[in-house]
Coordinates of N, CA and C and ligand atoms in Angstrom, one line a residue:
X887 N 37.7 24.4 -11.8 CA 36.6 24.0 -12.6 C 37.0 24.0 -14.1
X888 N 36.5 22.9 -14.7 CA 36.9 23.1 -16.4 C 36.2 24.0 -17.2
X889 N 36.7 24.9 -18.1 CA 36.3 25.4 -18.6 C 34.8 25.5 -19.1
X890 N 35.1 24.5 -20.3 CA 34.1 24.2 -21.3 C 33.4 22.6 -21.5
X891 N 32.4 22.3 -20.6 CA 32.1 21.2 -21.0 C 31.4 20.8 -22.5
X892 N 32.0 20.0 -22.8 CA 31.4 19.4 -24.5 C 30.2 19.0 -24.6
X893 N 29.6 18.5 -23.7 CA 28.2 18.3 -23.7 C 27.1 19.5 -23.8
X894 N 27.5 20.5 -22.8 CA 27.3 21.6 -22.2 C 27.5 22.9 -23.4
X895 N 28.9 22.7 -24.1 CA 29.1 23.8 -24.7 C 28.1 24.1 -26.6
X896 N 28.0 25.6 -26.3 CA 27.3 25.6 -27.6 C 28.3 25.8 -28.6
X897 N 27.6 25.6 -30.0 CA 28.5 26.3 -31.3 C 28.5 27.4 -30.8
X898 N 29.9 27.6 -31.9 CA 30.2 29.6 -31.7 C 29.2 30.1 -32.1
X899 N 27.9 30.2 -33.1 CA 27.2 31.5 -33.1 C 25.9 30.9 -32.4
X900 N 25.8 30.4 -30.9 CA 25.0 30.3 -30.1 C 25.0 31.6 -29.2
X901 N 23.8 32.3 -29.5 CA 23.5 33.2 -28.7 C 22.7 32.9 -27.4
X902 N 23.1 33.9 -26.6 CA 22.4 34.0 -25.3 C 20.3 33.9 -25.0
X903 N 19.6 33.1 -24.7 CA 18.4 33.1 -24.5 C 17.9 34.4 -24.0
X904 N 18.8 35.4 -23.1 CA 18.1 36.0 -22.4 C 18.7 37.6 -22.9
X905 N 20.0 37.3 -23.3 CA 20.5 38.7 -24.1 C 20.7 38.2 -25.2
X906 N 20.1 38.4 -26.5 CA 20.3 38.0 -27.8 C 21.8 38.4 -28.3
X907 N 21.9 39.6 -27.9 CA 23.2 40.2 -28.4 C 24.6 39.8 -28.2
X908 N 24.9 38.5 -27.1 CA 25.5 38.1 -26.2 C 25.8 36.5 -26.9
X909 N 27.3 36.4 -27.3 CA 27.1 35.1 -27.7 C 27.1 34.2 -26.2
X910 N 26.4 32.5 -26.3 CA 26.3 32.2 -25.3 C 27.7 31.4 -25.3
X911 N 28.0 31.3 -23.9 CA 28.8 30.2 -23.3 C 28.7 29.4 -22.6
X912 N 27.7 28.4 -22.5 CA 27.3 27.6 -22.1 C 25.7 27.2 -22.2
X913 N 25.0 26.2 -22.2 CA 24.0 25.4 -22.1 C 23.7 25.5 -20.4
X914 N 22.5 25.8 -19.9 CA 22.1 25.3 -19.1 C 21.7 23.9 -18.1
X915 N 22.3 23.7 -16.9 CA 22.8 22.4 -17.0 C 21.2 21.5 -16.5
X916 N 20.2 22.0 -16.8 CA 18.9 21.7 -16.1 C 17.9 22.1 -17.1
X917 N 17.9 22.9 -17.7 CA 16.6 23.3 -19.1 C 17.3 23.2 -20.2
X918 N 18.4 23.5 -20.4 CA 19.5 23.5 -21.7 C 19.7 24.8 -22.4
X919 N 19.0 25.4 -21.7 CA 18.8 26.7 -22.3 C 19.9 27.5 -22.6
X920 N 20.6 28.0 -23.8 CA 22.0 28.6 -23.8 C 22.5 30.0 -22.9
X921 N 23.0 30.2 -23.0 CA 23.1 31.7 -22.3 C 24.3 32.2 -21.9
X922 N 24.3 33.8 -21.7 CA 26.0 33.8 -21.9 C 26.5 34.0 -20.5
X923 N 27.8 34.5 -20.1 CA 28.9 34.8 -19.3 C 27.8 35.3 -18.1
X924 N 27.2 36.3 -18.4 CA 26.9 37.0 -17.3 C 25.0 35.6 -16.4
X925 N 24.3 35.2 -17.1 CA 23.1 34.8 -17.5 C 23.8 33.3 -16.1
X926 N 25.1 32.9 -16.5 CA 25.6 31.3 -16.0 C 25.8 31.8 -14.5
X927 N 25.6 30.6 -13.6 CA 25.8 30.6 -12.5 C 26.4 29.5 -11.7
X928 N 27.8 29.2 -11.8 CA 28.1 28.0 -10.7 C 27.2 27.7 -9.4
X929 N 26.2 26.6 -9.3 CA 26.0 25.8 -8.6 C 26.7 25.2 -7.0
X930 N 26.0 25.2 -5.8 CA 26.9 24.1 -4.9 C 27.4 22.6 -5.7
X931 N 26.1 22.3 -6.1 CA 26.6 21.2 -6.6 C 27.2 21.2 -8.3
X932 N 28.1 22.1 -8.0 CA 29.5 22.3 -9.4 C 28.9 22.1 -10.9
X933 N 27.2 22.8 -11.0 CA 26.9 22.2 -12.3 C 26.5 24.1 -12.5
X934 N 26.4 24.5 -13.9 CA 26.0 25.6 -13.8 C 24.5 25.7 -14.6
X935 N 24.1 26.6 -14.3 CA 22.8 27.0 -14.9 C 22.2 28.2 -14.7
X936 N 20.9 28.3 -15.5 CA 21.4 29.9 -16.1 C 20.0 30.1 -14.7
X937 N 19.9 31.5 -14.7 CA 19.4 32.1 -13.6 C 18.2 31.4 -12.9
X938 N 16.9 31.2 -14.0 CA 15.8 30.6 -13.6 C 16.0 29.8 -12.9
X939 N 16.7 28.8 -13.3 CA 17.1 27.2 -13.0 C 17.9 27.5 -11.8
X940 N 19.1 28.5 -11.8 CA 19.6 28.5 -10.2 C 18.5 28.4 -9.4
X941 N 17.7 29.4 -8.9 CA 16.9 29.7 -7.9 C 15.8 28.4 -7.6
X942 N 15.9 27.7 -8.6 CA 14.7 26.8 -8.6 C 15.7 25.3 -8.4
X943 N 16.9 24.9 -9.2 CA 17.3 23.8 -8.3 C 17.7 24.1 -6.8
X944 N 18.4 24.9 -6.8 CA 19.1 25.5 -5.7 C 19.5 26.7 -4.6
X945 N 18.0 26.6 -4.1 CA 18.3 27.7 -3.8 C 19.0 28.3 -2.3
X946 N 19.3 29.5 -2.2 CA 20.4 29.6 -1.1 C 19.9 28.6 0.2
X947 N 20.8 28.5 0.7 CA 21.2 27.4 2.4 C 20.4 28.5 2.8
X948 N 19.8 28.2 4.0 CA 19.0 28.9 5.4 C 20.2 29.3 6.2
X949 N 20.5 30.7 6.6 CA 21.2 31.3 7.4 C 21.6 30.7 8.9
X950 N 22.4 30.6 9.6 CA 22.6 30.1 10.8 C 21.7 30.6 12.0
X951 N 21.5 32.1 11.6 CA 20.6 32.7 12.4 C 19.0 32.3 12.4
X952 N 18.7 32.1 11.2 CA 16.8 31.7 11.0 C 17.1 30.3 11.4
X953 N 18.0 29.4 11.5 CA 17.6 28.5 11.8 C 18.0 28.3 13.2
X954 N 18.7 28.9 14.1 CA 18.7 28.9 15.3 C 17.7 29.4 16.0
X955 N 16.7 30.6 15.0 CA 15.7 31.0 15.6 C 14.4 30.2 15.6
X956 N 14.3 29.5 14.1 CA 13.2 28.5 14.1 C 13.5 27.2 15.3
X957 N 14.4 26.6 15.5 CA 15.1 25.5 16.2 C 14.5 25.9 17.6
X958 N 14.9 27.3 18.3 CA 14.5 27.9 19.7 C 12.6 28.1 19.7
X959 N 11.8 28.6 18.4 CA 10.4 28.3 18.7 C 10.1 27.3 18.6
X960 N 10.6 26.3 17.5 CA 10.4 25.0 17.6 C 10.3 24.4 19.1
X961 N 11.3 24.6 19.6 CA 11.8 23.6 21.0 C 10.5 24.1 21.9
X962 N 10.0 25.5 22.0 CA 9.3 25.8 22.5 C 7.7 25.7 22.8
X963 N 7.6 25.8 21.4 CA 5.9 26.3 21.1 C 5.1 25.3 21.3
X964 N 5.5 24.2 21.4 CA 4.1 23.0 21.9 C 4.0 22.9 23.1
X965 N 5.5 23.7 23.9 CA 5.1 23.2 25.2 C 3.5 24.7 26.1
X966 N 3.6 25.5 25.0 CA 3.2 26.8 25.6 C 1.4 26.7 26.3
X967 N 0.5 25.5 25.1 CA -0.6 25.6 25.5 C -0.9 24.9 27.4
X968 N 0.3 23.9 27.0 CA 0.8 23.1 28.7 C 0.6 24.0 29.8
X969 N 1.8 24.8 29.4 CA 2.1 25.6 30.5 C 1.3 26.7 30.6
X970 N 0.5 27.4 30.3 CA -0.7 28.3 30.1 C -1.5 27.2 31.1
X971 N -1.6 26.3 30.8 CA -2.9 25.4 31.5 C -2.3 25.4 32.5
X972 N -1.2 24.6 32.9 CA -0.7 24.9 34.7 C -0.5 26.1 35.1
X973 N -0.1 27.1 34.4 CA -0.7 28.5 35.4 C -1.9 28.8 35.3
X974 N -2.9 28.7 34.7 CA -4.2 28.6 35.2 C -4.4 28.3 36.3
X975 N -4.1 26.9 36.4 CA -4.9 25.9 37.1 C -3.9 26.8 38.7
X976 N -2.8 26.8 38.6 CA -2.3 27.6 40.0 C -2.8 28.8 40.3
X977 N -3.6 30.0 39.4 CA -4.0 31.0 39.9 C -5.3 30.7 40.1
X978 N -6.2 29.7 39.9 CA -7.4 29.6 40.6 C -7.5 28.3 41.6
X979 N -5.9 27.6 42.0 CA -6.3 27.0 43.2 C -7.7 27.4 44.7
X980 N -7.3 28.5 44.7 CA -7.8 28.8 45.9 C -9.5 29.4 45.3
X981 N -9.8 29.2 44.1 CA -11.8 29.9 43.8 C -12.4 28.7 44.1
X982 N -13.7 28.9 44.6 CA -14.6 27.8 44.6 C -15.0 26.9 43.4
X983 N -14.7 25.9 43.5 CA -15.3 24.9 42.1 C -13.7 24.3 41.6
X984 N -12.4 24.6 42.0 CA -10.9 24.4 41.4 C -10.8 23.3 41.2
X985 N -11.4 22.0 41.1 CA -11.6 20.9 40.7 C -12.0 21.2 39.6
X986 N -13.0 21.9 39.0 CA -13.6 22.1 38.1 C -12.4 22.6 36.9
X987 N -12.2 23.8 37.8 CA -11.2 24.5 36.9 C -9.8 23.8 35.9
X988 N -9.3 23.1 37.3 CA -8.3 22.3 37.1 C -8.4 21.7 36.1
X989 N -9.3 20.5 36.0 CA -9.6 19.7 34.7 C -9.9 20.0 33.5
X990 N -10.3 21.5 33.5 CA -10.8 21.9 32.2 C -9.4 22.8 31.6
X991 N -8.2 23.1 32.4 CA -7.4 24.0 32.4 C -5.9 22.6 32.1
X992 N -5.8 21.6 32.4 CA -5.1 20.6 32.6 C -5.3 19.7 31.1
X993 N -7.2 20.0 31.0 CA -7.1 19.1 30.1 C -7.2 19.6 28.2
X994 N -7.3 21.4 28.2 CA -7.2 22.6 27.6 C -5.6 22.6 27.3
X995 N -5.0 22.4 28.1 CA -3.5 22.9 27.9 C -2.9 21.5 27.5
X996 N -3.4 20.5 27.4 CA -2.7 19.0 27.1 C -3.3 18.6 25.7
X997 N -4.5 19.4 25.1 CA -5.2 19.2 23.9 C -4.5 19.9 23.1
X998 N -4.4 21.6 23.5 CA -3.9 22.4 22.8 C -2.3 21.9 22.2
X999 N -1.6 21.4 23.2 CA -0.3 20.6 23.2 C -0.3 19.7 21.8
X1000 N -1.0 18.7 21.9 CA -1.2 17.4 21.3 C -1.6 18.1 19.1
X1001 N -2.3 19.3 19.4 CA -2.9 19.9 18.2 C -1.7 20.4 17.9
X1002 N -0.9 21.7 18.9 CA 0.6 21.7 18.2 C 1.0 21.2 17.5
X1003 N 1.4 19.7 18.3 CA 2.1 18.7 17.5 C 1.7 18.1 16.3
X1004 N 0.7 18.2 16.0 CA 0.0 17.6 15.0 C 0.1 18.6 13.7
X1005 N 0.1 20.1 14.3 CA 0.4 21.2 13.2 C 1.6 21.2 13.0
X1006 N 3.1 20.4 13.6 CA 4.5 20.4 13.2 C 4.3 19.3 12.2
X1007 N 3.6 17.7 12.6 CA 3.9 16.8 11.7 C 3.2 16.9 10.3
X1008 N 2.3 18.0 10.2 CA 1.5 18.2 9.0 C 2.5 19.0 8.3
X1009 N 2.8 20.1 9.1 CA 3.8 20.9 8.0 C 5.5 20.4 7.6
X1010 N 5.5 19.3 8.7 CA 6.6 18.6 8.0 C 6.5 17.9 6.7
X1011 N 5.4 17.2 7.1 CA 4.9 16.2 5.9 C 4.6 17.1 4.5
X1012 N 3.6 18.4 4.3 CA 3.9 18.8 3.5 C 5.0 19.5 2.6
X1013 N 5.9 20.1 3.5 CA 6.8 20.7 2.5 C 8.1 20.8 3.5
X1014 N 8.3 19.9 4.4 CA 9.5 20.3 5.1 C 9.7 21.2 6.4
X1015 N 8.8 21.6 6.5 CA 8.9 23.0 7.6 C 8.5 23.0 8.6
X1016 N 8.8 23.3 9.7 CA 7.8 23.7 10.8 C 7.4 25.0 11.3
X1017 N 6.8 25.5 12.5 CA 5.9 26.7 12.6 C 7.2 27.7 12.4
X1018 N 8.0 27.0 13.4 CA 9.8 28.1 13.3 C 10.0 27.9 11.6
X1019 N 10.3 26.8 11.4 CA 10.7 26.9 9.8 C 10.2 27.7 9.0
X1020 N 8.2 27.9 9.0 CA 7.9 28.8 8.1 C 7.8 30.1 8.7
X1021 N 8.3 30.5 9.8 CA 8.3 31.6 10.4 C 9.3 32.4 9.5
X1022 N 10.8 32.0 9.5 CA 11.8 31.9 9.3 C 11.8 32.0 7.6
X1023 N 10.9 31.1 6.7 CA 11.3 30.8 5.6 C 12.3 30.2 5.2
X1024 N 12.3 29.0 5.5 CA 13.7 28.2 5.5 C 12.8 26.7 5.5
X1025 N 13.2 25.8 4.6 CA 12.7 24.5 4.7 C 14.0 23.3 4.6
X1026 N 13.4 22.0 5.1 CA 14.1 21.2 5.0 C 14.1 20.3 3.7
X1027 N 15.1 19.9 3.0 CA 14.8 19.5 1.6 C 16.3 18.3 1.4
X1028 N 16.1 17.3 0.4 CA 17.4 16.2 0.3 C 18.0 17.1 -0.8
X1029 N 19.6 16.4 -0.4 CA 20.6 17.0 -1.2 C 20.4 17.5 -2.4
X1030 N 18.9 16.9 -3.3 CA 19.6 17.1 -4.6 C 18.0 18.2 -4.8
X1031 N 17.6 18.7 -3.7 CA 16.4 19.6 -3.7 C 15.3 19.3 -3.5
X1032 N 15.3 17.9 -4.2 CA 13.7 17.5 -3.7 C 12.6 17.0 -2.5
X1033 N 11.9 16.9 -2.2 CA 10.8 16.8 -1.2 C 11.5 15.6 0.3
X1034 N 11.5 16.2 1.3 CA 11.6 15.0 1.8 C 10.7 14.9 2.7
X1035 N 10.8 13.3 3.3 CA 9.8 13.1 3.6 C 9.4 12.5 5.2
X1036 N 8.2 12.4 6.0 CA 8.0 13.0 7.0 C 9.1 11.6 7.8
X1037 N 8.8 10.5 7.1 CA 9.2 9.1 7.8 C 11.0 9.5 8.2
X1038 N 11.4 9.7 6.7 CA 12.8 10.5 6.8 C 13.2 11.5 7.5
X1039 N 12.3 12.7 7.9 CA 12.2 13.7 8.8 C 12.4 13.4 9.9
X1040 N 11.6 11.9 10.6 CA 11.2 11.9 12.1 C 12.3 10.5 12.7
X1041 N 12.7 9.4 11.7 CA 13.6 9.1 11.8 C 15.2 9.2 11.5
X1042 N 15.2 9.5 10.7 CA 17.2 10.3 10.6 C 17.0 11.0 10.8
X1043 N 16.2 11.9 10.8 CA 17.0 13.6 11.6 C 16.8 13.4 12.6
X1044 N 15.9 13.1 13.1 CA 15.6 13.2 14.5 C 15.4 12.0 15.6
X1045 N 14.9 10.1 15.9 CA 15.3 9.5 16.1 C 16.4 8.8 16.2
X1046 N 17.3 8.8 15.1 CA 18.8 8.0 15.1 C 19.7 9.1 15.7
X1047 N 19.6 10.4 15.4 CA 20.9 11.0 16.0 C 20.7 11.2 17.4
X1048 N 19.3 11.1 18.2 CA 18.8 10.7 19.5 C 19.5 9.9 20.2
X1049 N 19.2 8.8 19.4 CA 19.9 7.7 19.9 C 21.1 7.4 20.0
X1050 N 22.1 8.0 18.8 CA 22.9 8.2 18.6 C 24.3 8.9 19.9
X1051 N 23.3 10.3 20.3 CA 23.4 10.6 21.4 C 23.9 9.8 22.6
X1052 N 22.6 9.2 22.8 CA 22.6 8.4 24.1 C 23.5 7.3 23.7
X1053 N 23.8 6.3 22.9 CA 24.5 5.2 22.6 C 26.6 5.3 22.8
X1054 N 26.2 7.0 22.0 CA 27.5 7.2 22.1 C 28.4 7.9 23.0
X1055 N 27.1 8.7 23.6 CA 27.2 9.7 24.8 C 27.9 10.9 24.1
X1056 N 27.7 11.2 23.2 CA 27.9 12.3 21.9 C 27.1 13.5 22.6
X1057 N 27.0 14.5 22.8 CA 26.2 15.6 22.8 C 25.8 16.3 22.0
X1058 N 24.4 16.9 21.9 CA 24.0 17.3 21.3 C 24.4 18.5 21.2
X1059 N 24.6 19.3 21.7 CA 25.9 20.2 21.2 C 26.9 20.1 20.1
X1060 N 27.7 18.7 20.1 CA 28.6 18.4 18.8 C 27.2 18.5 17.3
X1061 N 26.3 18.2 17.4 CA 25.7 18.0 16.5 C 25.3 19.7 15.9
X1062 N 24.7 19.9 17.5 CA 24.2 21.4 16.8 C 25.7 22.4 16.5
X1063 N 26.9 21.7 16.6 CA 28.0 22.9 16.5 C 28.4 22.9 14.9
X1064 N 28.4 21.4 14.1 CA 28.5 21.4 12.9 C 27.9 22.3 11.6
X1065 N 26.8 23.2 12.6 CA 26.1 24.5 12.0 C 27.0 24.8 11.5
X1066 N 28.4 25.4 12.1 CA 29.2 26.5 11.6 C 30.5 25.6 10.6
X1067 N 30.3 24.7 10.2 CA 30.7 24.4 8.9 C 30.3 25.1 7.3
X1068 N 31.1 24.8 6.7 CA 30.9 25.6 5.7 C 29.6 25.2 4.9
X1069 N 29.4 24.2 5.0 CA 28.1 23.6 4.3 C 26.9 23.9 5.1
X1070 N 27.0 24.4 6.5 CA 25.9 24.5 7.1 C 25.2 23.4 7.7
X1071 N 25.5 22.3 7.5 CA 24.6 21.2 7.5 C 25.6 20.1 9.1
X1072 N 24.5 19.7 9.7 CA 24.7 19.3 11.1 C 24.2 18.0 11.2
X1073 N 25.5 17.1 11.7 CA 25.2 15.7 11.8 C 23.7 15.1 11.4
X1074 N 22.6 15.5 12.1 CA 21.2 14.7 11.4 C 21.1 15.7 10.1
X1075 N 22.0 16.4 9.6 CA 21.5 16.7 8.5 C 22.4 15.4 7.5
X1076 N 23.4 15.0 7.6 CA 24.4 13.7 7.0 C 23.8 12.3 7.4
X1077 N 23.2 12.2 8.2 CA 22.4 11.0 8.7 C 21.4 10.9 7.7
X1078 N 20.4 11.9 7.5 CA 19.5 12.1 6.6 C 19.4 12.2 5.5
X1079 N 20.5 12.8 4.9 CA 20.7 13.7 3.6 C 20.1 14.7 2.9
X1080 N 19.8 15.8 4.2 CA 19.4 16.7 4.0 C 19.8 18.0 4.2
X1081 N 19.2 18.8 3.6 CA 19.6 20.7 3.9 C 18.4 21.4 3.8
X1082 N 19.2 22.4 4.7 CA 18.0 23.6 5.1 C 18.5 24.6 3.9
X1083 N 17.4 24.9 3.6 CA 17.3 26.1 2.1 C 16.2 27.2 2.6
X1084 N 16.3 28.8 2.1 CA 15.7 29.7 1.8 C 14.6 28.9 1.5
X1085 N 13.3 29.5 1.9 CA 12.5 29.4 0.6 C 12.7 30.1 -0.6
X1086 N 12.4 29.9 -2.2 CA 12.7 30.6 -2.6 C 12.2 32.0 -2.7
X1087 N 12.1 33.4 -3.4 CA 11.6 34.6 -2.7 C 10.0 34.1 -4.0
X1088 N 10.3 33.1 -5.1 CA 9.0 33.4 -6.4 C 8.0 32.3 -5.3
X1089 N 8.4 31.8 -4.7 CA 7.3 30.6 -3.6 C 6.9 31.6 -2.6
X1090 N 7.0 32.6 -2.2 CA 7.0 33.2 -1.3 C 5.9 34.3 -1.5
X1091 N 5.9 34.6 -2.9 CA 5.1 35.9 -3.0 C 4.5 35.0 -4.3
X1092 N 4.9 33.9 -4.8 CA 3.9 33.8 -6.3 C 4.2 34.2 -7.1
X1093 N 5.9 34.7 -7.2 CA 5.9 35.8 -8.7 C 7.3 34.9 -9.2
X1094 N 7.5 35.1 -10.6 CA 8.8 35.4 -11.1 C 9.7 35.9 -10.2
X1095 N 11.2 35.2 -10.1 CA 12.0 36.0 -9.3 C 13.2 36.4 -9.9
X1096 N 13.2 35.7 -11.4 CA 14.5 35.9 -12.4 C 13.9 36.8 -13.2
X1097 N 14.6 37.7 -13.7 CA 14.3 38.4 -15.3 C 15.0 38.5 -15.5
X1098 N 15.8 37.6 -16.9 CA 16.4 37.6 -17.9 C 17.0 39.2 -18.5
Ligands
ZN448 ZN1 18.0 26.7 -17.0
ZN449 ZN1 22.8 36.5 -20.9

């Protein structure tokens, strides 16, 4: 990395924003804000900035683990009100009225199902996440941090590399193995141009998370 960018760098008696005492070494690459040695933070994407600004353009990748765990409730949890409804409906084959039962237990577990789904595409659409994702705290976001969005959610991440699948006879395995790259990021995440991120911890609780 170069040193000192010229755009970037302050005069010599540019003091630090957050330690006065501290001459600064650099400009922040997002507020401008100066700040010194200790204050700067190299960036994924090779730009630096001083603490606030890290956490808020960039904040840490989502762990391999939370997202293998949201991924596993994800896969799961819509199917749960279903299957609830057909073991119902099999433990009261044999009561009087199980026509009755059936239908209300068939058609309870296919509603419930359908509301699921509608609770993943809402929380995708707002901020990336799903029920695993906000379990987890971990959201889906485009490369450069900002919002994405559900059309982009439901086709490149998830439609094209489908098909992709089947077209190529690719497994989904190879896709979900790209996890363990150093970037973290797995084929519909390069289809999309997306990453999975921390939430940050000041979205989380509503506070400040830097102090200067
Ligand atoms: Zn900044
Ligand atoms: Zn400082």
């Amino acid at each position: 990395m170069s040193s000192l960018d010229p755009a970037t760098s302050p005069s010599l008696d540019a003091r630090c924003a957050f330690h006065p005492e501290m001459t600064a070494t650099a400009a922040c690459q997002r507020c401008g804000t100066f700040a010194c040695h200790d204050c700067l933070r190299w960036a994924r994407d090779g730009r630096r900035y001083c603490g606030f600004c890290a956490v808020r353009a960039l904040p840490p990748l989502a762990s391999r683990a939370d997202r293998f765990l949201a991924n596993l409730v994800d896969s799961i949890v819509v199917f749960v009100p279903f299957t609830v409804g057909l073991v119902m409906m099999a433990l009261t084959e044999d009561l009087p009225g199980r026509e009755l039962f059936s239908l209300v237990f068939l058609l309870g577990g296919v509603l419930g199902s359908l509301l699921l789904c509608g609770v993943q595409l809402y929380l995708a659409a707002k901020n990336g996440q799903s029920l695993g994702k906000r379990w987890r705290h971990i959201r889906v976001v485009r490369m450069d941090g900002s919002h994405v969005s559900l059309v982009r959610i439901l086709l490149l991440r998830n439609l094209l590399p489908s098909i992709l699948n089947q077209l190529l006879c690719v497994s989904g395995l190879a896709d979900a193995l790209c996890i363990f790259r150093e970037d973290r990021r797995c084929i519909h995440d390069y289809l999309a141009d997306t990453q999975v991120i921390q939430v940050p911890e000041h979205e989380r609780t509503g506070t400040p998370s830097y102090r200067g």
